[in-house]
Coordinates of C-alpha atoms and ligand atoms in Angstrom, one line a residue:
X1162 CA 71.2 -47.6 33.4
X1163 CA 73.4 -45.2 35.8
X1164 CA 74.3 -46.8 39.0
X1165 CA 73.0 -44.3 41.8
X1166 CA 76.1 -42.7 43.3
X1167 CA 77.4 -43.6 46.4
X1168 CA 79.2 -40.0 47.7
X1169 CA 77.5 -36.5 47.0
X1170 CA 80.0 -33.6 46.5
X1171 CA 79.6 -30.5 48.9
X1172 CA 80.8 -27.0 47.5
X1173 CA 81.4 -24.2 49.4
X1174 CA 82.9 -20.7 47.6
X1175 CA 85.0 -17.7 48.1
X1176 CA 85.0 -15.2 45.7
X1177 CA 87.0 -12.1 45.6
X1178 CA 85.9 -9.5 43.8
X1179 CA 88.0 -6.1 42.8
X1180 CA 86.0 -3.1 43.2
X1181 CA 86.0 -0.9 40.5
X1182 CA 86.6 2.5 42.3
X1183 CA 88.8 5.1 41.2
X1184 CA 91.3 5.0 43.9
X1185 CA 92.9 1.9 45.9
X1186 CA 91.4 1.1 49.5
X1187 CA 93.6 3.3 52.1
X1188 CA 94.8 6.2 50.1
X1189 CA 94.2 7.7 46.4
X1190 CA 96.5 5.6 44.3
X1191 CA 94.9 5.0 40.7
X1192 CA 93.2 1.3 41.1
X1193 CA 93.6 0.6 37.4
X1194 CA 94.6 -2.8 36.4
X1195 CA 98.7 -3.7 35.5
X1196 CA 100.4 -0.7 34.6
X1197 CA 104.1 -0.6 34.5
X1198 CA 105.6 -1.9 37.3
X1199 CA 105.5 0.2 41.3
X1200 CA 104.0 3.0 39.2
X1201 CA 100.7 2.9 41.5
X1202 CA 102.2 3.0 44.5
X1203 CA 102.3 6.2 47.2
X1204 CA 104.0 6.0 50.7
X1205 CA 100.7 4.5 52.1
X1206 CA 100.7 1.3 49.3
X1207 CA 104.2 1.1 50.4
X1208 CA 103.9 0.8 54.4
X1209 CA 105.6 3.2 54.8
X1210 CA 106.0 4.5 58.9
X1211 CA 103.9 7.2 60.3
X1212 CA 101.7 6.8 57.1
X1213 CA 98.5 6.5 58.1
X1214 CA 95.4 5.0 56.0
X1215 CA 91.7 6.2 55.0
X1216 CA 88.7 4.4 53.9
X1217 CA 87.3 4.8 50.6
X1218 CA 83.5 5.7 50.8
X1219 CA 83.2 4.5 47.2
X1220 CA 84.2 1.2 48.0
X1221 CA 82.0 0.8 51.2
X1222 CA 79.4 1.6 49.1
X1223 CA 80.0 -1.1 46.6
X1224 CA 80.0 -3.6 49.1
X1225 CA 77.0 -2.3 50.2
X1226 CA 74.8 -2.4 47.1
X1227 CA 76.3 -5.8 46.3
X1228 CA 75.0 -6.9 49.9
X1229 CA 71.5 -5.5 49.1
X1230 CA 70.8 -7.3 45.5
X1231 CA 71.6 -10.4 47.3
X1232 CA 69.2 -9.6 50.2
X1233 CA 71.9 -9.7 52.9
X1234 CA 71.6 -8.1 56.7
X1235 CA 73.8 -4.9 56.0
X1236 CA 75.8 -4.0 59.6
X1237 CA 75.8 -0.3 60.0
X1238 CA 78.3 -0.2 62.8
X1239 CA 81.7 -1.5 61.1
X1240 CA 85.4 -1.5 62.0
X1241 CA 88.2 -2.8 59.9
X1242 CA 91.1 -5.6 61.1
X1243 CA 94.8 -6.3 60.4
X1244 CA 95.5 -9.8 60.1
X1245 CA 98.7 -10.7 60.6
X1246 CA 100.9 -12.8 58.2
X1247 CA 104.2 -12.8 56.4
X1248 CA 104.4 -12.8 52.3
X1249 CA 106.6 -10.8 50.3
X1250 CA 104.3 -9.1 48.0
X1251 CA 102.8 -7.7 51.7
X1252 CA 104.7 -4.6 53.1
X1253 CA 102.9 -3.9 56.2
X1254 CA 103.0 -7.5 57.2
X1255 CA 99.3 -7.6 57.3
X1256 CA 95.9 -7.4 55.6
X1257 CA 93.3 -4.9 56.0
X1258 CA 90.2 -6.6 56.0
X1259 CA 87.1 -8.0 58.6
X1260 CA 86.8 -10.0 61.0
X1261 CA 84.2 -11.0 63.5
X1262 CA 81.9 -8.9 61.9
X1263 CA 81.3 -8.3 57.9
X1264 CA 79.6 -5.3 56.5
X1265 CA 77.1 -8.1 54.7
X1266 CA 75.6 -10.8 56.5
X1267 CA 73.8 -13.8 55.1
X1268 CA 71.7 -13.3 51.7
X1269 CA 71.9 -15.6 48.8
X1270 CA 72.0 -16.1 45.0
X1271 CA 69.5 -17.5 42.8
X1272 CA 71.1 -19.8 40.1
X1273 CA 69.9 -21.8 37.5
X1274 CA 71.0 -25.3 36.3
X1275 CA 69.3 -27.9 34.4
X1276 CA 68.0 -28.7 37.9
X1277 CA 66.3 -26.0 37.8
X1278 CA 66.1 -22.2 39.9
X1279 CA 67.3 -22.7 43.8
X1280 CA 68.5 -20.0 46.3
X1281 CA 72.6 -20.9 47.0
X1282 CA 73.2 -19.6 50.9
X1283 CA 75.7 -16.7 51.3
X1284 CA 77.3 -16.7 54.8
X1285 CA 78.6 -13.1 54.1
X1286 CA 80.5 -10.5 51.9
X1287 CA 83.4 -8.6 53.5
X1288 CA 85.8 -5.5 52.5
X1289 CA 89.3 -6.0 52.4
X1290 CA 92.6 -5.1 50.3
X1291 CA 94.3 -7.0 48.1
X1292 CA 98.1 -7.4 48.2
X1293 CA 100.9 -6.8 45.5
X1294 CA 102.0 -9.4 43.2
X1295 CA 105.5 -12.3 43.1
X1296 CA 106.5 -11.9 40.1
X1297 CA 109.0 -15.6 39.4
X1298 CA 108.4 -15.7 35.7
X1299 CA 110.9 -12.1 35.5
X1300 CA 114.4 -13.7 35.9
X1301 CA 115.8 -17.2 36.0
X1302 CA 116.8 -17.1 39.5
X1303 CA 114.8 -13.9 41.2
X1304 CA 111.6 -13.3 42.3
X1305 CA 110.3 -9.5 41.7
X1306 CA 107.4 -7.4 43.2
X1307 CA 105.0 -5.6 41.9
X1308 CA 103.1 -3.5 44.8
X1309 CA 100.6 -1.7 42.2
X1310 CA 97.9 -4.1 43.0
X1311 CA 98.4 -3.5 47.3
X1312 CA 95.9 -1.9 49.0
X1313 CA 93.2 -2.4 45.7
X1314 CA 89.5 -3.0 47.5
X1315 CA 88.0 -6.0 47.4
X1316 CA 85.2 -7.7 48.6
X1317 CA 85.2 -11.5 49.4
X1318 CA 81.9 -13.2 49.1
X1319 CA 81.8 -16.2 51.0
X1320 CA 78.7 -19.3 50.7
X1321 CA 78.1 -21.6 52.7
X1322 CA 78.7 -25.2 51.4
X1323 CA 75.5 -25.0 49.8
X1324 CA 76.7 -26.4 46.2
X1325 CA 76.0 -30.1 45.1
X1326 CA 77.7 -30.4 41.6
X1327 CA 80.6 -28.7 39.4
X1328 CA 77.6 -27.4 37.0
X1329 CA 75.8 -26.0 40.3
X1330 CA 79.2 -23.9 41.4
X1331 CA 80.4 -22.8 37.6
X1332 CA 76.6 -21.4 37.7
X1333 CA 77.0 -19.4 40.8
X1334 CA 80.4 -18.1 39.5
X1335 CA 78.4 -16.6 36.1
X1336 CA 75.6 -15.4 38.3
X1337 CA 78.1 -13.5 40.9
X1338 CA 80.0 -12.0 37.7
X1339 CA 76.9 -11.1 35.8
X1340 CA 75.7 -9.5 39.4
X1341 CA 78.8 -7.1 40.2
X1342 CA 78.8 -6.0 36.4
X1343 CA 75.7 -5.1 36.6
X1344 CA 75.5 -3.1 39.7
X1345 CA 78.9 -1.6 38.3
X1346 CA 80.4 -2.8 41.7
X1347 CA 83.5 -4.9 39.3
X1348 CA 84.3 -5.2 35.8
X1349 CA 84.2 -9.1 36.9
X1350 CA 86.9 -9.6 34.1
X1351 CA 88.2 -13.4 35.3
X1352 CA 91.2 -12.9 33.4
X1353 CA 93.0 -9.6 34.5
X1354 CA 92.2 -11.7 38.4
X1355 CA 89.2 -9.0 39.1
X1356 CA 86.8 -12.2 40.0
X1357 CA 88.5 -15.0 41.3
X1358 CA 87.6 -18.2 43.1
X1359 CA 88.4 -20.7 45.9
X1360 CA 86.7 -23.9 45.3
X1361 CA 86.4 -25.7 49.0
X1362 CA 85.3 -29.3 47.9
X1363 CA 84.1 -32.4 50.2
X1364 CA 82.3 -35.2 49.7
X1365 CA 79.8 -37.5 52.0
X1366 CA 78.2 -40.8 51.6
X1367 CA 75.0 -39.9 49.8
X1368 CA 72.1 -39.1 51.8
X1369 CA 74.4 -38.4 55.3
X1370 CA 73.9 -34.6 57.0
X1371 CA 77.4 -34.3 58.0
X1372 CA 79.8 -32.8 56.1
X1373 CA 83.5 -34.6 55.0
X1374 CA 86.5 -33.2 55.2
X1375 CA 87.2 -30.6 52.7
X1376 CA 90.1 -29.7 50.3
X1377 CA 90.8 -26.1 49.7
X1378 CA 91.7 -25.0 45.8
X1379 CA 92.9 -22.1 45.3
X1380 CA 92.8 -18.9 43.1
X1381 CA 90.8 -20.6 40.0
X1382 CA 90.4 -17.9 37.5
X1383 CA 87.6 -18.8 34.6
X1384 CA 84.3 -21.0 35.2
X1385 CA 85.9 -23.7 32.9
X1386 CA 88.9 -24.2 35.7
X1387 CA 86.3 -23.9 38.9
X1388 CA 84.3 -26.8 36.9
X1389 CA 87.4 -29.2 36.2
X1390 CA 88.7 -28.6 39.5
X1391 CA 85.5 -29.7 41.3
X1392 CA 85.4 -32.9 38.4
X1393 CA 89.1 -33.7 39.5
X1394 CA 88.4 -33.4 43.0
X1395 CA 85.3 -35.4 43.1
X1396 CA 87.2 -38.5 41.2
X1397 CA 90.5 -38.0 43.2
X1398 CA 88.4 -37.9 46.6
X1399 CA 86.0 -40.7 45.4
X1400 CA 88.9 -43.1 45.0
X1401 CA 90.6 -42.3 48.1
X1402 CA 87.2 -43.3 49.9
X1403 CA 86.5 -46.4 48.1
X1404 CA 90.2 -47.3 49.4
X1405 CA 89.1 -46.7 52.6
X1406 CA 92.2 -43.8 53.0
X1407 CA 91.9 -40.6 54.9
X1408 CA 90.8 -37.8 53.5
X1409 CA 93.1 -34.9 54.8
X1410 CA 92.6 -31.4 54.7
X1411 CA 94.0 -29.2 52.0
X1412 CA 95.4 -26.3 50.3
X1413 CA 95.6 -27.6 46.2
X1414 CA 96.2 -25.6 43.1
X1415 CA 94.9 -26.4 40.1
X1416 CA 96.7 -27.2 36.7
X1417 CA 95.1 -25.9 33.8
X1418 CA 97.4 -28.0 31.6
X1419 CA 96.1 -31.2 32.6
X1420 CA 93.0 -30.1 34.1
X1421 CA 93.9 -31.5 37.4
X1422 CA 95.0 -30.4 41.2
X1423 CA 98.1 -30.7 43.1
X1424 CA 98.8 -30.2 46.8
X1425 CA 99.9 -26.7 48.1
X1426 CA 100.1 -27.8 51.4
X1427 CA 98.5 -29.6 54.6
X1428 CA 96.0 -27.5 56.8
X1429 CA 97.0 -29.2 60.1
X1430 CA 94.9 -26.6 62.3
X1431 CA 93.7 -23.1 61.7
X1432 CA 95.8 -20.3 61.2
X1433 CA 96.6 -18.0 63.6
X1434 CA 96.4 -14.6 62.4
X1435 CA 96.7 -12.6 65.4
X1436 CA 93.4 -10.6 64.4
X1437 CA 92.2 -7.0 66.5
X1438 CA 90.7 -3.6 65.4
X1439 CA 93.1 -1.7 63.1
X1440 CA 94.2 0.9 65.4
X1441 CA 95.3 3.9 62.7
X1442 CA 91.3 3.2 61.2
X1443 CA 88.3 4.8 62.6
X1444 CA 85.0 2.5 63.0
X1445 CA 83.1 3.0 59.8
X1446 CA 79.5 3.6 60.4
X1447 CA 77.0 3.5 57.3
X1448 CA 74.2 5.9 58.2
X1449 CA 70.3 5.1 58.1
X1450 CA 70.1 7.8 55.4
X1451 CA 73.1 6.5 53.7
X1452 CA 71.5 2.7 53.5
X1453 CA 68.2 4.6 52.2
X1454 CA 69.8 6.3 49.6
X1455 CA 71.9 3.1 48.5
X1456 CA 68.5 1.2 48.4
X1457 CA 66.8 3.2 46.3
X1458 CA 70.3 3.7 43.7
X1459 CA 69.6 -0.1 42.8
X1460 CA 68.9 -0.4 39.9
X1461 CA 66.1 -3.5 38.6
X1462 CA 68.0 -6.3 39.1
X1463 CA 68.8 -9.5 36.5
X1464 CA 66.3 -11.8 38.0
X1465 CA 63.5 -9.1 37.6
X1466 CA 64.3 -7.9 34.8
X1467 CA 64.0 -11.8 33.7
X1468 CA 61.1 -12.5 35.3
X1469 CA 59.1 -8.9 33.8
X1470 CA 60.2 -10.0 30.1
X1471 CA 58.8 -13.2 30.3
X1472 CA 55.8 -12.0 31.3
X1473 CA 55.7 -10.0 27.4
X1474 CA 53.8 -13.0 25.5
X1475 CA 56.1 -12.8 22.6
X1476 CA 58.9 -13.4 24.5
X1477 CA 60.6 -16.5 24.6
X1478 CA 62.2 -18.0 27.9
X1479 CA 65.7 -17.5 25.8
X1480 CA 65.0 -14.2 24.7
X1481 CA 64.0 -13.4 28.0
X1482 CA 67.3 -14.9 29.3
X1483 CA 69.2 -13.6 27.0
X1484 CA 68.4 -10.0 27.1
X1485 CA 68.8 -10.3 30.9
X1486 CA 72.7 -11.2 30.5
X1487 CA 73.8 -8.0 30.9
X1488 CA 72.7 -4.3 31.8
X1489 CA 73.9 -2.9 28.5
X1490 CA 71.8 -5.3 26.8
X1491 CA 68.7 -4.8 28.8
X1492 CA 68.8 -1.1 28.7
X1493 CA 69.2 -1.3 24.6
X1494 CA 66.4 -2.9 24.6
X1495 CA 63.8 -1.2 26.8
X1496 CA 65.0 1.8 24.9
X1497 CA 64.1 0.8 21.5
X1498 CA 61.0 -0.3 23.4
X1499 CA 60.2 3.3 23.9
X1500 CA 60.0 3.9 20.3
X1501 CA 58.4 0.7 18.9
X1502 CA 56.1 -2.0 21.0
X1503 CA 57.5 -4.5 18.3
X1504 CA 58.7 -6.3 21.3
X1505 CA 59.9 -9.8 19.3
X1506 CA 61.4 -7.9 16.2
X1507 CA 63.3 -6.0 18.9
X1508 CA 64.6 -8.6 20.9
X1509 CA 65.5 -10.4 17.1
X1510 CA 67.6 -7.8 16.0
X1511 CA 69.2 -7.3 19.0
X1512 CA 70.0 -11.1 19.7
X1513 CA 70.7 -11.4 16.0
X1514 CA 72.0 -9.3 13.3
X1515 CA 73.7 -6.6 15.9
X1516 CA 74.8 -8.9 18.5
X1517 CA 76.5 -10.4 15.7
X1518 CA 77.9 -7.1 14.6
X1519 CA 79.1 -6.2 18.4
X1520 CA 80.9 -9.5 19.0
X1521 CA 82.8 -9.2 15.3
X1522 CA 84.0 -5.6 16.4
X1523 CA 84.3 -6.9 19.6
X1524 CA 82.6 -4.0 21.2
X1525 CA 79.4 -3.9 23.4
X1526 CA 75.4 -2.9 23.9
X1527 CA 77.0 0.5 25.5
X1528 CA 78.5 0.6 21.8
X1529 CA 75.7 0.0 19.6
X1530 CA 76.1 2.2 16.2
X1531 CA 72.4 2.3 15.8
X1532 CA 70.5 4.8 17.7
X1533 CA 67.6 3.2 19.7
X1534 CA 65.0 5.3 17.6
X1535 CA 66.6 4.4 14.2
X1536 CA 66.1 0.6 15.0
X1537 CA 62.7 1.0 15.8
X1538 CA 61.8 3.5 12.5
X1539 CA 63.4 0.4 10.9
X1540 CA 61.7 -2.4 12.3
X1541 CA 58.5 -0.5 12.0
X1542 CA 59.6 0.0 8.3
X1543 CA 59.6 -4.0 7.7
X1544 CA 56.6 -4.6 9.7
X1545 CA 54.6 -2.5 7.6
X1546 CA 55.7 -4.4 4.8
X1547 CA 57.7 -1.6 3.0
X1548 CA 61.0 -3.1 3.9
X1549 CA 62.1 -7.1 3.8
X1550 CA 64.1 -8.4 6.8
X1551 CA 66.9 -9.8 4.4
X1552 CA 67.4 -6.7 2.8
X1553 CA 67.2 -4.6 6.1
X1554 CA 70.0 -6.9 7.6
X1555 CA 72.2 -6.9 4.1
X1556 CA 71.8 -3.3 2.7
X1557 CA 70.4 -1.0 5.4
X1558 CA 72.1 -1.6 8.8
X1559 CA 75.7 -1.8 7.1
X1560 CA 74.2 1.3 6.1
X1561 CA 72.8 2.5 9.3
X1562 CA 76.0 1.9 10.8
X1563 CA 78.1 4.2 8.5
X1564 CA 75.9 7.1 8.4
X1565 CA 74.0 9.3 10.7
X1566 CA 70.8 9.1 8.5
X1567 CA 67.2 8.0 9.3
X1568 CA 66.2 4.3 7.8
X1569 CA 63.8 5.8 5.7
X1570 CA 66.2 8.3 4.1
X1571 CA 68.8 5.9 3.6
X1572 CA 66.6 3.2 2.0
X1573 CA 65.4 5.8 -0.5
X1574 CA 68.6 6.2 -1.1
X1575 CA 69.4 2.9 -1.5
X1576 CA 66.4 2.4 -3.5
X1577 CA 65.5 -0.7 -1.5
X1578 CA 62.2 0.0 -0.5
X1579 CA 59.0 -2.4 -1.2
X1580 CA 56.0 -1.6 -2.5
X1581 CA 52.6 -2.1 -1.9
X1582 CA 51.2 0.2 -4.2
X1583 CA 48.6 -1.8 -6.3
X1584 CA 48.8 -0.2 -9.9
X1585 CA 52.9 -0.7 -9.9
X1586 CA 52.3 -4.3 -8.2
X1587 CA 49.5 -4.7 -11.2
X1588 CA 52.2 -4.5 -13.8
X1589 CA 54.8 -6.5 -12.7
X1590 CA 52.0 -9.5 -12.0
X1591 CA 50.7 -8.7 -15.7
X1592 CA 54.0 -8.4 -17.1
X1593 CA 54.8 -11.9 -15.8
X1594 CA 51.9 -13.5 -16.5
X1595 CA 52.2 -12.7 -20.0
X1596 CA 55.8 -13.8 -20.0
X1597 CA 55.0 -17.4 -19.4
X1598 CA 51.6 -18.2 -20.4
X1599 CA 51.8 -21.7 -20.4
X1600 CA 52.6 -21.8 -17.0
X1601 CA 49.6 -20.0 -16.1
X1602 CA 47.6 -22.4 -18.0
X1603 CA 48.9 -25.2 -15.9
X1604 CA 48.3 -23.1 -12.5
X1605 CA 44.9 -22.6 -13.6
X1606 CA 44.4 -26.2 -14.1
X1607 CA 45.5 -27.6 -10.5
X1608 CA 49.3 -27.1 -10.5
X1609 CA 48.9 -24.4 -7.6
X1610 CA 53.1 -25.4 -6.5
X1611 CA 53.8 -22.7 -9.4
X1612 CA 52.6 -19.8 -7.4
X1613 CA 56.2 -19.5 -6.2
X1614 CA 57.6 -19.4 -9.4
X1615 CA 55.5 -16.5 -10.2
X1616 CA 56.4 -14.7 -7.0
X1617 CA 60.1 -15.3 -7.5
X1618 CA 59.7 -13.9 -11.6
X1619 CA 57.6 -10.9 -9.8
X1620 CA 60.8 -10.4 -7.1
X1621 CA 63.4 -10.6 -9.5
X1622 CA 62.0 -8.0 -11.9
X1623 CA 60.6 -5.7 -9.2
X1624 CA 64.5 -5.6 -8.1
X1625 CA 63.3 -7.2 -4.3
X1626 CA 60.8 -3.6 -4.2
X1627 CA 57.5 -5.7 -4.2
X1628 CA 55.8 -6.9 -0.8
X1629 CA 55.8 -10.5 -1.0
X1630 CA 52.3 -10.3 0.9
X1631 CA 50.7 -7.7 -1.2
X1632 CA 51.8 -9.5 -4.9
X1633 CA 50.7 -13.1 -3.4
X1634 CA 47.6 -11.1 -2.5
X1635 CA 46.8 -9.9 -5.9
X1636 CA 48.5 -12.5 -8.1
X1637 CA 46.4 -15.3 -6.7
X1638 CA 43.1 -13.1 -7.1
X1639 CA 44.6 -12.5 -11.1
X1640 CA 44.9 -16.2 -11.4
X1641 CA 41.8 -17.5 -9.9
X1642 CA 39.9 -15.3 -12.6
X1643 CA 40.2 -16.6 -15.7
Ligands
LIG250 P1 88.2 -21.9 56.7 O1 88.2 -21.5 58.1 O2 88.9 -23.2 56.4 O3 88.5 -20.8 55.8 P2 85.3 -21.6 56.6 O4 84.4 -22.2 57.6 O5 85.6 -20.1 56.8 O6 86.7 -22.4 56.5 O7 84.7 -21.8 55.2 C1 85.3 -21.4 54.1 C2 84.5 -21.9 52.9 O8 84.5 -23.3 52.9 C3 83.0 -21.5 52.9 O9 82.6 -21.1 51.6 C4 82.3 -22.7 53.4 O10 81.0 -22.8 52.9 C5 83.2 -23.8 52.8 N1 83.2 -25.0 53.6 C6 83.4 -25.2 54.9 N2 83.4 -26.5 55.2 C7 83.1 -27.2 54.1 C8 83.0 -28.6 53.8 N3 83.1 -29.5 54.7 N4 82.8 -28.9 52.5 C9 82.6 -28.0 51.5 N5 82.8 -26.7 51.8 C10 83.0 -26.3 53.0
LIG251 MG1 89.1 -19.8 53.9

């Protein structure tokens, strides 16, 4: 029996996410990730005096279609802000970025947990630049810079603390990250620091409206870490309470070594950043036809797509799911939907034997070797019974893969073709049935477990050719007459 818990965790998450224009923020430096070191960095990356910055329409329009496939209020009328602060790997001594008002207001997320489907609350999604990088790993002693990441866009999506459980927030992370890839807004890659996360965690007695105090922790950089984190925190926090200590609020960090958190530092009262209207910036002002045009670039989105597949009867809630994942995916498929309306064979292969394929060349459904109309001729080809799966998946795709032929020409080739054709099926039953006539003896008296036995003979000396249905077909009508 589970003892009914006496604190519920609150979640609230920021989420930046680097936009994957061409060009940084401000000026027309390559926004690529890493590259050797202050390689990617004119006078404007640099801060230089008198330099003066420009926004990137790309980027705005990112932002943008991001705030639309999560149903946010988009503000037209937009302005950007320095925020003031001190850091070393910052050379103007402040951030570009938003303030009192974000180009995307509101919206939310669906996610999905064992819980079920719920909408997670957004509270907005705003533009900003990133800054460069402290190096302290470089030298024993120094610290170095590297300003090729200053000035990249960003966008920060910010909930509201509408998460209830480590699962709940890890969710919302995979659902943000399969979003952005899919509009093409971030290559979401968690690794390289394109998505990362601030997890702000507090907990209540269970049951109460108010929310606790939170703690802050900072920069997590997979859904594994953003999961132990929120674990950590809800044990550290729970024992503190049940101690009757104060809760106080903070910056943490978490260490992936140990899957715990340590303290970055105390947030006695809110920072001061000296916010107002970047003066070297004009407003930004995202026209009516501008929004229209946006609106209508969308393309279906994950849910949708979801919801449209598993409304094809022989789709199964997983395949459905499944072939949802990802855009490359989804477009495979409704491709080789064009060809054949094999619509479960289709999603098989796909989820299967290529999928399988794809992830040992470590390539993706952008990469697939197999044209969309050669894996329907295929498919087709085993449907129709002149092709087993086994041998499509063993001879013919390796095949299919190497060369630029049709299925059908390479599995004449490959001499791998079944047959259904009733004189040639004739013989091989005959052949075996006068090859163990005993056997048929004891078939004909009851023992009907031996029809396998004959199919398998029939299989083996057709070289795989004959259609299993066809030869049962025929072999049972050749038995049952004596
Ligand atoms: P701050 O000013 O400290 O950055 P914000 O009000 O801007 O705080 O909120 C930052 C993030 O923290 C948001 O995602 C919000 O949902 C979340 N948050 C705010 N208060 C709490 C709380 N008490 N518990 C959990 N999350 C919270
Ligand atoms: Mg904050």
């Amino acid at each position: 029996m589970q003892d009914t818990p006496i604190y519920e965790v609150v979640i609230g998450l920021e989420i930046h996410a680097q936009l994957a224009t061409q060009s940084k923020l401000f000026c027309g430096d390559s926004n690529l990730f890493g590259g050797e070191a202050n390689t990617r960095v004119s006078a404007i990356s640099l801060a230089h005096p008198g330099t003066l910055p420009r926004t990137n329409k790309k980027a705005v329009e990112l932002a943008v279609k991001l705030g639309l496939a999560c149903e946010c209020d988009i503000e037209q009328n937009n302005y950007f802000a320095r925020k003031n602060y001190f850091y070393p790997d910052l050379p103007k001594g402040y951030q570009i970025s938003q303030h009192t008002s974000p180009i995307c207001k509101g919206g939310n997320v669906r996610i999905t947990t064992t819980a079920g489907s719920r909408a997670v609350r957004l509270n907005r999604i705003h533009l900003e630049e990133d800054a460069g990088k402290s190096l302290h790993d470089q030298h024993p002693t120094k610290t170095f810079i590297d300003l090729n990441r200053a000035g990249t866009p960003l966008v920060e999506i910010v909930t509201e603390p509408d998460m209830y459980s480590a699962e709940e927030a890890g969710q919302f992370v995979a659902e943000i990250r399969k979003l952005v890839r899919w509009l093409g807004v971030s290559d979401g890659n968690m690794e390289e620091g394109s998505l990362r996360c601030d997890a702000n965690i507090s907990l209540r007695p269970a049951g109460s409206q108010t929310l606790g105090t939170k703690v802050e922790v900072k920069n997590l950089n997979s859904i594994r870490h953003i999961k132990k984190a929120i674990e950590y925190e809800i044990s550290r926090i729970t024992a503190l309470l049940l101690q009757g200590q104060p809760i106080i609020q903070q910056t943490r960090s978490f260490d992936a070594d140990n899957d715990t958190t340590f303290a970055l530092r105390d947030k006695e009262e809110a920072n001061d950043y000296r916010y107002f209207p970047d003066p070297d910036l004009a407003p930004f002002v995202i026209s009516a036809e501008a929004l229209e045009s946006y609106k209508a670039s969308l393309p279906e989105l994950p849910n949708a797509l979801h919801q449209r597949l598993l409304q094809m009867e022989e789709l199964t809630e997983y395949d459905a799911q499944q072939l949802s994942d990802d855009l490359h995916t989804a477009q495979y498929f409704e491709e080789v939907s064009l060809y054949t309306s094999n619509k479960k064979s289709i999603a098989n292969w796909i989820l299967g034997p290529l999928r399988q394929w794809l992830n040992d060349h470590q390539l993706n459904f952008s990469q697939v070797p197999v044209s969309p109309a050669n894996l329907a001729q295929m498919i087709d080809m085993i449907e129709s019974g002149e092709l087993s799966f086994s041998t499509a998946v063993s001879r013919l795709l390796p095949a299919l893969i190497k060369e630029k032929k049709s299925p059908r020409e390479l599995a004449e080739t490959l001499n791998i073709l079944q047959t259904a054709n009733e004189s040639l099926l004739a013989e091989w039953i005959q052949e075996v049935m006068n090859k163990m006539p005993d056997k048929v003896q004891e078939y004909r008296k009851g023992k009907k477990g031996l029809l396998g036995l004959f199919i398998g003979e029939i299989k083996k000396i057709s070289g795989g050719k004959a259609d299993p249905q066809k030869v049962t077909q025929l072999l049972q009508e050749k038995l049952n007459q004596p």
